[in-house]
CSV table of C-alpha atoms and ligand atoms in Angstrom, one decimal:
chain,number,residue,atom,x,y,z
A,149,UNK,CA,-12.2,23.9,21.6
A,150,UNK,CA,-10.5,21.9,19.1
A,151,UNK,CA,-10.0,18.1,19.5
A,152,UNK,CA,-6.3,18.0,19.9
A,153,UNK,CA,-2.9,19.9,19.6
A,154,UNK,CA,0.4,18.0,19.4
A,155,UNK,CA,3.3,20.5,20.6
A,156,UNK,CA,6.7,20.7,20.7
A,157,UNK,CA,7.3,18.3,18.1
A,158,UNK,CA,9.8,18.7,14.8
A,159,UNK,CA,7.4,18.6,11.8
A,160,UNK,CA,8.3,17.2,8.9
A,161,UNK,CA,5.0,18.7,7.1
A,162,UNK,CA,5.8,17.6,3.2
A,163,UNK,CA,4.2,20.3,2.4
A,164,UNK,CA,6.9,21.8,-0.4
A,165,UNK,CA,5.6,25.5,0.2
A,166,UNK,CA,6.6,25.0,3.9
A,167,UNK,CA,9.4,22.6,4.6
A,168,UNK,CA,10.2,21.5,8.6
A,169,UNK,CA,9.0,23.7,11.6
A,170,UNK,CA,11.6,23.1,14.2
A,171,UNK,CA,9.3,23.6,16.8
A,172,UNK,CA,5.8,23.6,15.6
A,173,UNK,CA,2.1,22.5,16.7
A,174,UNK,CA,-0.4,20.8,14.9
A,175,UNK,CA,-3.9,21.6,15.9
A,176,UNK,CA,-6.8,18.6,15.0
A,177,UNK,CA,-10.4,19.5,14.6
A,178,UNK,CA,-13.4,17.1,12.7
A,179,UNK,CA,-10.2,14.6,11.9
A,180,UNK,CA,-8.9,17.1,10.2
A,181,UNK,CA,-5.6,19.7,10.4
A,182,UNK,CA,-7.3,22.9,11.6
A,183,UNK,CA,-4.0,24.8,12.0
A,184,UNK,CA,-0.2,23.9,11.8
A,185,UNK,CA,2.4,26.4,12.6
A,186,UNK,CA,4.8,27.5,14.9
A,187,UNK,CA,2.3,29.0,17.7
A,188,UNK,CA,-1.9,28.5,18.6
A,189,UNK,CA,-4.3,30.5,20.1
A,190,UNK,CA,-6.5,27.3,20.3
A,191,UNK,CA,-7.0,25.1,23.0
A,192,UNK,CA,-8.1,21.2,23.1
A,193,UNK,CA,-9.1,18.3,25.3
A,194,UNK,CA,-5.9,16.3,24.7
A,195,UNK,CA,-2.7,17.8,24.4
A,196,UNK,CA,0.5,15.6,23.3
A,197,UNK,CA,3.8,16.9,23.6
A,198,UNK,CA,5.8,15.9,21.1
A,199,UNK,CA,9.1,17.0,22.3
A,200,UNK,CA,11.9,15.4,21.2
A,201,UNK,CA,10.3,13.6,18.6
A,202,UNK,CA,9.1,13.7,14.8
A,203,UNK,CA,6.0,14.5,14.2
A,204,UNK,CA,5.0,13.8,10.0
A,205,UNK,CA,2.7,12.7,7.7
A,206,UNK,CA,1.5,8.9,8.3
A,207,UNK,CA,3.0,6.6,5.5
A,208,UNK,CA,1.3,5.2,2.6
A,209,UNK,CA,1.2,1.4,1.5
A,210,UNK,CA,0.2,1.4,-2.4
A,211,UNK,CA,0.1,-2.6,-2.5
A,212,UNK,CA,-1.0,-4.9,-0.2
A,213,UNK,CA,-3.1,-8.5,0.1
A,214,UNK,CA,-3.4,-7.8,3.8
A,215,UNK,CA,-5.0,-11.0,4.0
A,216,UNK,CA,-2.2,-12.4,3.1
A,217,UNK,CA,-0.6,-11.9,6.5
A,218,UNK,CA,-2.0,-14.9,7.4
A,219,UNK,CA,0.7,-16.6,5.3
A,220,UNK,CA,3.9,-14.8,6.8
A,221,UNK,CA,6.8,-17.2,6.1
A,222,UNK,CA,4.4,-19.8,4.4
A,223,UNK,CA,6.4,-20.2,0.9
A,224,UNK,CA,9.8,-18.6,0.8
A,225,UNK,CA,12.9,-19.1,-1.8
A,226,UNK,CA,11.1,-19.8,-4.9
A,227,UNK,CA,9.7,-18.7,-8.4
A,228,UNK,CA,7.2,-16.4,-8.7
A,229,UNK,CA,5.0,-19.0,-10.9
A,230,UNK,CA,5.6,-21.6,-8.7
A,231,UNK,CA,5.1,-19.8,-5.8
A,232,UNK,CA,1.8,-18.9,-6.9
A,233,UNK,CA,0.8,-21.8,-9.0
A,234,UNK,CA,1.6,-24.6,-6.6
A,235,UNK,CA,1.6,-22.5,-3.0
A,236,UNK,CA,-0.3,-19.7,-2.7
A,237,UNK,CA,-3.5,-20.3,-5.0
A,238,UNK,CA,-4.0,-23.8,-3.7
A,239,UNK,CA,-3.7,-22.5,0.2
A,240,UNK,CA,-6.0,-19.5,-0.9
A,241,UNK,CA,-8.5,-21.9,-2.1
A,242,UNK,CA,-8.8,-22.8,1.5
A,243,UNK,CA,-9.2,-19.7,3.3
A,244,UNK,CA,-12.4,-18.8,5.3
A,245,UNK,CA,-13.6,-15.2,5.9
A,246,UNK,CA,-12.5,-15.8,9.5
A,247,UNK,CA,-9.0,-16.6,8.0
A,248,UNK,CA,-8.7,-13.2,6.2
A,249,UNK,CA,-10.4,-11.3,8.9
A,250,UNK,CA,-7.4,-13.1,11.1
A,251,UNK,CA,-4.5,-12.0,8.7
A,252,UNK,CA,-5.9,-8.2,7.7
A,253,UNK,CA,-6.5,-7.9,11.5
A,254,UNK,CA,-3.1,-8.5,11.9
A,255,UNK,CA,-2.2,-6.8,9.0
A,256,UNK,CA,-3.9,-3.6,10.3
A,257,UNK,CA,-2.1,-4.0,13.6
A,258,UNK,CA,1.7,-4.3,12.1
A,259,UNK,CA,0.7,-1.3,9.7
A,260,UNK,CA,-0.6,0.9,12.8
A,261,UNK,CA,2.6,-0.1,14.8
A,262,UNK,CA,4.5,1.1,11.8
A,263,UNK,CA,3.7,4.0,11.0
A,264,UNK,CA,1.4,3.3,8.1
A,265,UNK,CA,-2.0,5.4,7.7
A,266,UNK,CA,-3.4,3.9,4.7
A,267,UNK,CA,-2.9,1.1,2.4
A,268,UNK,CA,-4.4,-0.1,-1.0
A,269,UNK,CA,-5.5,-3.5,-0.6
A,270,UNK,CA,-6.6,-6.5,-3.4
A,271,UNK,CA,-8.0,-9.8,-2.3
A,272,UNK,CA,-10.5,-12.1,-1.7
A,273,UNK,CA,-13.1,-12.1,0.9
A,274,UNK,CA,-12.8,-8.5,0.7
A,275,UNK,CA,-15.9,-7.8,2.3
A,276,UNK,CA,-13.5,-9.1,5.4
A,277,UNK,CA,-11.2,-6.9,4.7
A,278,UNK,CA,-13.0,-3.9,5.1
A,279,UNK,CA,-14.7,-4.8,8.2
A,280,UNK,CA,-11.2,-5.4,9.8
A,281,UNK,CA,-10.3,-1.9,8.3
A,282,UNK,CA,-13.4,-0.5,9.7
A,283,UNK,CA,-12.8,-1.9,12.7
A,284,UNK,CA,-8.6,-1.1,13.2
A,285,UNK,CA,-9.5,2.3,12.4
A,286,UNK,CA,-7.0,2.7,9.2
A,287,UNK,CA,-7.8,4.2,5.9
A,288,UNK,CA,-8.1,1.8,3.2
A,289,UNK,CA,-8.3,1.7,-0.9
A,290,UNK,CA,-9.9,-2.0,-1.4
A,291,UNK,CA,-10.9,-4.2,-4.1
A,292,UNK,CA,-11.2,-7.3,-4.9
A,293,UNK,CA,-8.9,-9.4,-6.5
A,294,UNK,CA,-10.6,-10.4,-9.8
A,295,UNK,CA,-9.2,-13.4,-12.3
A,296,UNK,CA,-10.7,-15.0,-15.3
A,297,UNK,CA,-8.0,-16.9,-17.1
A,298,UNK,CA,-9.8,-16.5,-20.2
A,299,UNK,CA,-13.2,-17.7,-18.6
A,300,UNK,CA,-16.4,-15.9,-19.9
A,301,UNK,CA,-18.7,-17.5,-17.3
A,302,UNK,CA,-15.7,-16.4,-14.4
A,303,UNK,CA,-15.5,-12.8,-16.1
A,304,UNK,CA,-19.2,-12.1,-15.4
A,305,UNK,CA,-18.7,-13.9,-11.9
A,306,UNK,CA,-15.4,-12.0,-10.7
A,307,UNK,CA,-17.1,-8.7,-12.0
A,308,UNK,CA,-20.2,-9.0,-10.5
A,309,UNK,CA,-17.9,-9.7,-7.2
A,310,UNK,CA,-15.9,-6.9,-7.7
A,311,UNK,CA,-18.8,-4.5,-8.6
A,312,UNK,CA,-21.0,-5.5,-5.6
A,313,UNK,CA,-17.7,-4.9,-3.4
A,314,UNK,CA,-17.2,-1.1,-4.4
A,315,UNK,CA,-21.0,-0.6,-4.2
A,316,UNK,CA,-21.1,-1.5,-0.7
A,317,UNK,CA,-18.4,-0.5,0.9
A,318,UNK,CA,-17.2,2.9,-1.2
A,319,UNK,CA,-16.7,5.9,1.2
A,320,UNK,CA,-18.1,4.1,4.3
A,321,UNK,CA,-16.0,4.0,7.6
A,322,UNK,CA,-16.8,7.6,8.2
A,323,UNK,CA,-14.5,7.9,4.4
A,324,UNK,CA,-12.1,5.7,5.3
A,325,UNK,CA,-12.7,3.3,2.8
A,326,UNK,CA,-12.5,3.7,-1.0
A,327,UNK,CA,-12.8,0.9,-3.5
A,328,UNK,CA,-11.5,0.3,-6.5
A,329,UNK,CA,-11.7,-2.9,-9.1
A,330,UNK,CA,-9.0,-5.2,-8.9
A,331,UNK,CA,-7.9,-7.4,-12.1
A,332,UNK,CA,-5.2,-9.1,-11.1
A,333,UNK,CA,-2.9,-8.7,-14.4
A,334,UNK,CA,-2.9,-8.5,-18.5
A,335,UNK,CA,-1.7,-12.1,-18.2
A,336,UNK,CA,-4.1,-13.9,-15.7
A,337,UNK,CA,-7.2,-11.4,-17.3
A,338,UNK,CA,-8.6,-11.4,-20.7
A,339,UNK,CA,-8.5,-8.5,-22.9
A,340,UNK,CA,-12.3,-8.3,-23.3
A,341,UNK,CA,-12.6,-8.9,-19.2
A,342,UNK,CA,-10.3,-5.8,-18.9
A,343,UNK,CA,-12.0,-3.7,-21.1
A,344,UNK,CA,-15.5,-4.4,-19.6
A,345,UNK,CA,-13.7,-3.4,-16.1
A,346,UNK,CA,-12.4,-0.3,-17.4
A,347,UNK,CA,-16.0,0.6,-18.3
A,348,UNK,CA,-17.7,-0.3,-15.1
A,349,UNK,CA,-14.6,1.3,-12.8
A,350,UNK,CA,-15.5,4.5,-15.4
A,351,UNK,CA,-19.4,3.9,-14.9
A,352,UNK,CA,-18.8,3.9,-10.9
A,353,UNK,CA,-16.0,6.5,-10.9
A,354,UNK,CA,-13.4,4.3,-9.1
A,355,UNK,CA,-10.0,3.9,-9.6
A,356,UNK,CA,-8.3,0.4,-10.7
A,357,UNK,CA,-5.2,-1.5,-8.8
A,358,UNK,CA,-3.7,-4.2,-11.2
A,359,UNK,CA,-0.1,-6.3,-11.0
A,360,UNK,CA,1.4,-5.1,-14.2
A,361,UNK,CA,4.6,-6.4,-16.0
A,362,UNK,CA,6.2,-8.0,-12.8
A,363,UNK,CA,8.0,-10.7,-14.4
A,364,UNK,CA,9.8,-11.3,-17.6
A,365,UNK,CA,7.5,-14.4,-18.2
A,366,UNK,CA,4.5,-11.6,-18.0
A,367,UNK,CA,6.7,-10.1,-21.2
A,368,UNK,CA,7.2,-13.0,-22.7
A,369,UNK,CA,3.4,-14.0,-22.5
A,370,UNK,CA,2.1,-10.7,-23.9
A,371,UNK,CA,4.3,-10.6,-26.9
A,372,UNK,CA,3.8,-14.0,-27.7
A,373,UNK,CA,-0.1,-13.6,-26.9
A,374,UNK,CA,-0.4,-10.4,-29.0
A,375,UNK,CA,2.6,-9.4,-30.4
A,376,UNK,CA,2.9,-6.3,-27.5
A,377,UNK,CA,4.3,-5.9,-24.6
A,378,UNK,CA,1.4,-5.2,-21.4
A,379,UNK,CA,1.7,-1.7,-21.4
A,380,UNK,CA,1.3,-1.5,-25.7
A,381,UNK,CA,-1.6,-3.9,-24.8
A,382,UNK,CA,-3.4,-1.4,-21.9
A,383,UNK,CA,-3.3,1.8,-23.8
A,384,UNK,CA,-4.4,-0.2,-27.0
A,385,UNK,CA,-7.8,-1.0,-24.8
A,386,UNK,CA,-7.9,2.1,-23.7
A,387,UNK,CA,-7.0,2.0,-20.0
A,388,UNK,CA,-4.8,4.0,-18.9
A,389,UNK,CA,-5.3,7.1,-17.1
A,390,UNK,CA,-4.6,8.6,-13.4
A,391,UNK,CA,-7.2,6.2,-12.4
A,392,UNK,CA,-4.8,3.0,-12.4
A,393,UNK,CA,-2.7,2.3,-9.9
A,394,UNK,CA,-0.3,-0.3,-11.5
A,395,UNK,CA,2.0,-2.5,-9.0
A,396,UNK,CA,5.4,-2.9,-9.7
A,397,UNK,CA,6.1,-2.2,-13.4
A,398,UNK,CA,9.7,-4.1,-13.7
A,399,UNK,CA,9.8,-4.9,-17.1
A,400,UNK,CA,9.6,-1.7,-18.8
A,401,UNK,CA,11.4,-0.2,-22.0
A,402,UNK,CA,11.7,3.3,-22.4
A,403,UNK,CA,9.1,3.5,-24.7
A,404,UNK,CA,6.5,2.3,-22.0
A,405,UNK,CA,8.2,4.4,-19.6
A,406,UNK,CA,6.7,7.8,-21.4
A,407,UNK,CA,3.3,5.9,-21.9
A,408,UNK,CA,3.1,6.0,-18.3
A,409,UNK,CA,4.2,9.2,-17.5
A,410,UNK,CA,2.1,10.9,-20.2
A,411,UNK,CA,-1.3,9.0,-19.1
A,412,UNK,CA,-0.7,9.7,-15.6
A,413,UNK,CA,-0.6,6.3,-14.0
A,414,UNK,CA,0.6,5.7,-11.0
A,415,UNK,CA,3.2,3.0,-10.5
A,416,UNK,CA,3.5,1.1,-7.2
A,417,UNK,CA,6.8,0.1,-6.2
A,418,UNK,CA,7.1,-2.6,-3.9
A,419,UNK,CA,11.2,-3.3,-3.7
A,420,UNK,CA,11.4,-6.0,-1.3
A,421,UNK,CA,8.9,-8.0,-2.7
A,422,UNK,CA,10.7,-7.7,-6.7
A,423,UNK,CA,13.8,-8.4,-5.1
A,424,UNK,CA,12.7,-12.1,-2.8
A,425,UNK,CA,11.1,-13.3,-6.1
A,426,UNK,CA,13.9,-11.9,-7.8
A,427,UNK,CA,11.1,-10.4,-10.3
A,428,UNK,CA,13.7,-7.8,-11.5
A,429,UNK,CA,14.1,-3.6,-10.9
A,430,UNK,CA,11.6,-1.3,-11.3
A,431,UNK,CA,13.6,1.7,-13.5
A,432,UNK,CA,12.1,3.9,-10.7
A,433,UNK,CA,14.5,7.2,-11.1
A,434,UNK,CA,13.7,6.7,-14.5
A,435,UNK,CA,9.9,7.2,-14.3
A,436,UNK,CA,10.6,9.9,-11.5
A,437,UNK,CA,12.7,11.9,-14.4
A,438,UNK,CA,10.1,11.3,-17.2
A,439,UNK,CA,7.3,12.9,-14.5
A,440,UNK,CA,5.4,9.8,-13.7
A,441,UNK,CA,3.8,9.1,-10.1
A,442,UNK,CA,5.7,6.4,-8.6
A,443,UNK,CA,4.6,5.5,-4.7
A,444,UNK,CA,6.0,2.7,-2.9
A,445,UNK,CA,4.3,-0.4,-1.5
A,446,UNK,CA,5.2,-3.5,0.3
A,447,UNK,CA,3.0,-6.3,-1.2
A,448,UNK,CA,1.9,-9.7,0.5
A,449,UNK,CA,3.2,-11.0,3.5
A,450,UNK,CA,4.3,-13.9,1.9
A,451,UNK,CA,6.4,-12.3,-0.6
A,452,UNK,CA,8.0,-9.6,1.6
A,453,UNK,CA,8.0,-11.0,4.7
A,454,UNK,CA,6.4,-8.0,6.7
A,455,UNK,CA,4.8,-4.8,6.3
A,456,UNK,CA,7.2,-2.0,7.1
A,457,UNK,CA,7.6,0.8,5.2
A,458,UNK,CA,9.8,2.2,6.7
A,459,UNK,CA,12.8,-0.6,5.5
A,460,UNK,CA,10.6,-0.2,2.1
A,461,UNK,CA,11.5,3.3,1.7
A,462,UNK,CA,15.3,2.1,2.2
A,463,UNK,CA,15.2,-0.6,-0.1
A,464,UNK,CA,13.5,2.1,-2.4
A,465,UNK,CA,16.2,4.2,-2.0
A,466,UNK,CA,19.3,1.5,-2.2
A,467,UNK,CA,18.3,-1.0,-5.3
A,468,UNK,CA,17.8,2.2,-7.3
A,469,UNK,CA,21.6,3.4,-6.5
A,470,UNK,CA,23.0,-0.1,-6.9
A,471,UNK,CA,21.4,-0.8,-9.9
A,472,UNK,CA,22.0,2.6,-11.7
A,473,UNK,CA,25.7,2.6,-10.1
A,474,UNK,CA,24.4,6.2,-9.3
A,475,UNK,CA,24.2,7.0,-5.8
A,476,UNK,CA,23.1,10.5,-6.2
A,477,UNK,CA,19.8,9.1,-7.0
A,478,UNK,CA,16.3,9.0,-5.2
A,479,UNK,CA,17.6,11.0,-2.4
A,480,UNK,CA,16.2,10.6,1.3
A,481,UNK,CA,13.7,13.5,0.7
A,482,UNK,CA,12.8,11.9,-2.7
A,483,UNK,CA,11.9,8.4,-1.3
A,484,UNK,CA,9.6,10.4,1.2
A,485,UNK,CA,7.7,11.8,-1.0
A,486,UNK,CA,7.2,9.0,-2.6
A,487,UNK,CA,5.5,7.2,0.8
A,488,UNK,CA,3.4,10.0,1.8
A,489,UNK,CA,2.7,12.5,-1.3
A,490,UNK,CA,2.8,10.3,-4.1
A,491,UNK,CA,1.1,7.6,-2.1
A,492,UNK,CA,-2.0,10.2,-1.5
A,493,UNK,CA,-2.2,11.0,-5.3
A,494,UNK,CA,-2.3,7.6,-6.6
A,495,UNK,CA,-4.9,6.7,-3.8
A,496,UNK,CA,-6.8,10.0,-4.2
A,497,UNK,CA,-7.3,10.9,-0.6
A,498,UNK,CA,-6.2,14.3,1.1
A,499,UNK,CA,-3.2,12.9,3.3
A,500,UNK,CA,0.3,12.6,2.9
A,501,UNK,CA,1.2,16.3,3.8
A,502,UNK,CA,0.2,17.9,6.9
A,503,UNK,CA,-1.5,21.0,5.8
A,504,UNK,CA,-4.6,23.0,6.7
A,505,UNK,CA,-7.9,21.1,5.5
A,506,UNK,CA,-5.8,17.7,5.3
A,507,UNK,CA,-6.7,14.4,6.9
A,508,UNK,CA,-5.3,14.4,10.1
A,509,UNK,CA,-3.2,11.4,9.5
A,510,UNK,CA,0.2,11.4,11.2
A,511,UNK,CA,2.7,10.1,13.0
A,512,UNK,CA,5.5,10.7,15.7
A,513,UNK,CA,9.0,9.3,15.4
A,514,UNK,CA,11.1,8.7,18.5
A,515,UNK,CA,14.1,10.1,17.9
A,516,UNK,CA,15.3,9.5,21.8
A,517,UNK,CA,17.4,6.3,20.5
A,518,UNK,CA,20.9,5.6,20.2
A,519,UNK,CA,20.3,4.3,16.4
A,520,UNK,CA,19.0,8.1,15.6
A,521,UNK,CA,21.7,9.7,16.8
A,522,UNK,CA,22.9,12.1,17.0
A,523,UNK,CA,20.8,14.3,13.8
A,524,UNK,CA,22.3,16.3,11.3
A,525,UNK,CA,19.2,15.8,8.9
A,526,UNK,CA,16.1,14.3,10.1
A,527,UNK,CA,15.2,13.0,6.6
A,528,UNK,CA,18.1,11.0,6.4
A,529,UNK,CA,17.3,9.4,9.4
A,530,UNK,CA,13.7,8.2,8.6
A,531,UNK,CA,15.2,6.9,5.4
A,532,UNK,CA,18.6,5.1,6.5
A,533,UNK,CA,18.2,4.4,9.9
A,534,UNK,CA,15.1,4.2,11.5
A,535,UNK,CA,12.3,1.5,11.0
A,536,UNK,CA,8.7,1.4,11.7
A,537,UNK,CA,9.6,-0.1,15.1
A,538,UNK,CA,10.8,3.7,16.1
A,539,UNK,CA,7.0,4.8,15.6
A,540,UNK,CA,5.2,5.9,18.8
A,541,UNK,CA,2.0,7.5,18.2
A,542,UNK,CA,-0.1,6.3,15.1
A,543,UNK,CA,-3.5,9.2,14.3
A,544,UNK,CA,-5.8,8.5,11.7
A,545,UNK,CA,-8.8,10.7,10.4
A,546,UNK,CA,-7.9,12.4,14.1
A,547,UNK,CA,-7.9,9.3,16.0
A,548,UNK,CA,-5.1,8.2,18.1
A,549,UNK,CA,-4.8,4.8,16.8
A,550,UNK,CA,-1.6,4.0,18.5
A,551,UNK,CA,-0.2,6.0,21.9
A,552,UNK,CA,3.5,5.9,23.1
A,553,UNK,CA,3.8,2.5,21.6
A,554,UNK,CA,0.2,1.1,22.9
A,555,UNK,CA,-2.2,0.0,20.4
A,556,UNK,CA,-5.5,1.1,21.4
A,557,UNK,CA,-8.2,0.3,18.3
A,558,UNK,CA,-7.6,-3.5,18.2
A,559,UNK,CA,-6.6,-5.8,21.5
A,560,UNK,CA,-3.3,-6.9,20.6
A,561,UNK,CA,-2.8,-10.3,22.3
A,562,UNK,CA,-5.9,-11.3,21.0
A,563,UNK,CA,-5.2,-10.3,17.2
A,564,UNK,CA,-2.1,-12.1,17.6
A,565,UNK,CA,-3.2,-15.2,19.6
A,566,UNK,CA,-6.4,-15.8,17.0
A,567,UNK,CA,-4.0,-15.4,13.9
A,568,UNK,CA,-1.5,-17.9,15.6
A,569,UNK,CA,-4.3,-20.5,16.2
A,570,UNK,CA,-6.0,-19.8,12.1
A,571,UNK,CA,-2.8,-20.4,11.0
A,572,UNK,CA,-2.2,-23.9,12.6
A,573,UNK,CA,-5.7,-24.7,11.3
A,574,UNK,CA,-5.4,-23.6,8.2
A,575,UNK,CA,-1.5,-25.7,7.7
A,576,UNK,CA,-3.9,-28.5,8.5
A,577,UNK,CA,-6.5,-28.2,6.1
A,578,UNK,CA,-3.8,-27.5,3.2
A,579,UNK,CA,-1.9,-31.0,3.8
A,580,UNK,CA,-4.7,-32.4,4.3
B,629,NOS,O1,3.5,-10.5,-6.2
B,629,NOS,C1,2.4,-11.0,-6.6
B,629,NOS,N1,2.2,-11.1,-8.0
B,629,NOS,C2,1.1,-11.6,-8.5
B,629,NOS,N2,0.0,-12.0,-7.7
B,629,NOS,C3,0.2,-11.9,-6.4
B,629,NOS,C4,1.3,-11.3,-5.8
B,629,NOS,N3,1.2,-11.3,-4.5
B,629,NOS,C5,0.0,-11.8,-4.2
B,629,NOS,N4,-0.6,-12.1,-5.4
B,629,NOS,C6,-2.0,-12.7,-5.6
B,629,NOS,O2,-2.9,-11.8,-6.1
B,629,NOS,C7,-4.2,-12.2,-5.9
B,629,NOS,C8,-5.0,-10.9,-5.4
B,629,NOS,O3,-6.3,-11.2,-5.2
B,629,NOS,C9,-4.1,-13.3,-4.8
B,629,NOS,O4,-4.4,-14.5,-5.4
B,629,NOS,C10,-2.7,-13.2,-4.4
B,629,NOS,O5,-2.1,-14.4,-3.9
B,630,ZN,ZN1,0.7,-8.1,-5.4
């Protein structure tokens, strides 16, 4: 008897060999994908019928601070530098583990309600982090958020932080958590502090989530700094390989763009973040063209406001027409692939298709909505029209995370009601 068949449903697998079963079943054993088809001999305790609805691979969030949740709507309409500078590093400097508990509790929640399955994470407090993700029953790819600013005595610090981090939590949560190391940028990081995290990330066999060239002023620092642009400066030290995941990479020439592709990095694209700070446009068809591995990602919750991929994947998908005046490019199918497949790669788990021997980590779309219809190609409408609000069933690593629009890993009222009442203390304690 397996653990569960979903029926009936319209499966968009992602699998290229396969394409879309009209009608198909998924069959989930061990939280894994035992069968997918069109037709089952097995049987299973719990049986969903899917009719009506999408059934497809969960999506995949490449950069998050999920902690950050905590400061939805907090510091809006400004500079990135200020932002950060004068907002967001002095109101971190107050927050309690019970403060990032609150936000990546809630974080967890508005990713589970929206489709999302997994999500690469760096912060502080991380240890936090992963016991909410433990907890909420999502797949994670965590590190901490390490900064020296130049700081030998903070380099040893952070990287003693970062490294007791991946030793402790890597592949616990029954393998839903990975770690990686998590130096913030080239221009918050020394040069010897990134090298010596290269080497332990190398020594521990992790991968490595770092901000790279977000902003001009990032440029502008690294030429001035040492006469290179960030992505010169990386593969002069060394770094990169299909072991970094680098968020958002705006400022690139076309020169970088092949260094990318040809060490097989994989670029994070968070649109609606680069376009609130007004940070710039990632040349994301470019990258696609030259054979890089661009996934998409939504960032903080203070520079986004909110943690849907779905409208992600359509910002994707519209600032890369706009701003090539092309609208033939990254295609509904494309952007996809980008949220689940490319996600999966840079992340290096086995989801983002549903295939035999995959994670069983999926979702089902609604479809029975008046803003879906009527169809002519499914893949259009995950793209353009729907949002992560049209989610209705939420599985992770086989576990039905979210039911016909019913949360059931985390009590809902109460993740909301304790991140209302941290967030009044906390606006306290920062004018304070
Ligand atoms: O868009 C961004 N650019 C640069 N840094 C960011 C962004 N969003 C959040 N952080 C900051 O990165 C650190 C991770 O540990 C945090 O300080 C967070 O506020
Ligand atoms: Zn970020």
């Amino acid at each position: 008897m397996a653990d569960m068949i979903i029926k009936n449903a319209y499966i968009l697998t992602m699998d290229p060999s396969v394409g879309d079963i009209e009608n198909g079943v998924v069959v989930i054993e061990n939280g894994m994908i035992k069968e997918i088809g069109t037709s089952t001999q097995c049987s299973a305790e719990k049986v969903i019928d899917a009719k009506g609805s999408v059934l497809m691979p969960g999506l995949i969030n490449t950069h998050c601070h999920a902690g950050m949740t905590i400061f939805r709507g907090y510091a809006d309409d400004m500079q990135l530098q200020d932002w950060l500078e004068n907002h967001i590093w002095p109101a971190e400097a107050q927050l309690t583990d019970e403060d990032i508990y609150a936000g990546t509790r809630l974080a967890c929640l508005e990713m589970i309600r929206s489709g999302t399955i997994a999500f690469a994470d760096m912060y502080i407090h991380e240890n936090k982090v992963a016991q909410a993700v433990d907890e909420a029953g999502i797949r994670a790819a965590l590190s901490y958020g390490m900064i020296d600013f130049g700081d030998k005595e903070k380099a040893d610090k952070e990287l003693k932080e970062g490294s007791a981090f991946v030793k402790e939590w890597n592949g616990k949560a029954d393998g839903r958590i990975d770690t990686m190391y998590g130096p913030h940028a080239p221009n918050t990081c020394s040069r010897d502090f990134l090298i010596r995290v290269k080497e332990q990330a190398v020594k521990d066999n992790v991968k490595i989530h770092i901000h790279v060239l977000e902003t001009e002023a990032e440029l502008n620092y690294m030429k001035e700094n040492f006469g290179m642009c960030s992505i010169h400066f990386l593969k002069d030290i060394d770094f990169w390989g299909p072991d970094i995941l680098a968020a958002h990479c705006v400022w690139l020439s076309d020169g970088d763009i092949k260094i990318l592709a040809e060490y097989g990095v994989n670029i994070s694209h968070n649109p609606n973040s680069n376009m609130k700070l007004a940070s710039g446009i990632c040349p994301v068809s470019k990258l696609l063209d030259n054979g890089a591995n661009v996934c998409i990602g939504t960032d903080g919750c203070a520079s986004n406001n909110n943690l849907d991929m779905f409208e992600e994947m359509r910002m994707a998908a519209l600032l890369q027409k706009v701003s090539t005046m092309d609208p033939t490019v990254l295609p509904a199918r494309k952007v996809l692939e980008m949220a689940t497949i490319n996600g999966a790669k840079a992340l290096g788990i086995k989801s983002g298709m549903l295939k035999e021997g995959y994670n069983a980590d999926m979702i089902i779309v609604d479809m029975n909505k008046a803003h879906l219809t009527p169809v002519y190609d499914v893949a259009s409408h995950l793209v353009y029209a729907a949002s992560g609000k049209d989610v209705e069933t939420t599985i992770v690593n086989g576990k039905v995370l979210m039911e016909e629009g019913k949360v059931l890993s985390l009590d809902e009222q109460e993740v909301i009601d304790i991140a209302i009442q941290r967030s009044k203390d906390l606006i306290l304690k920062i004018n304070n």
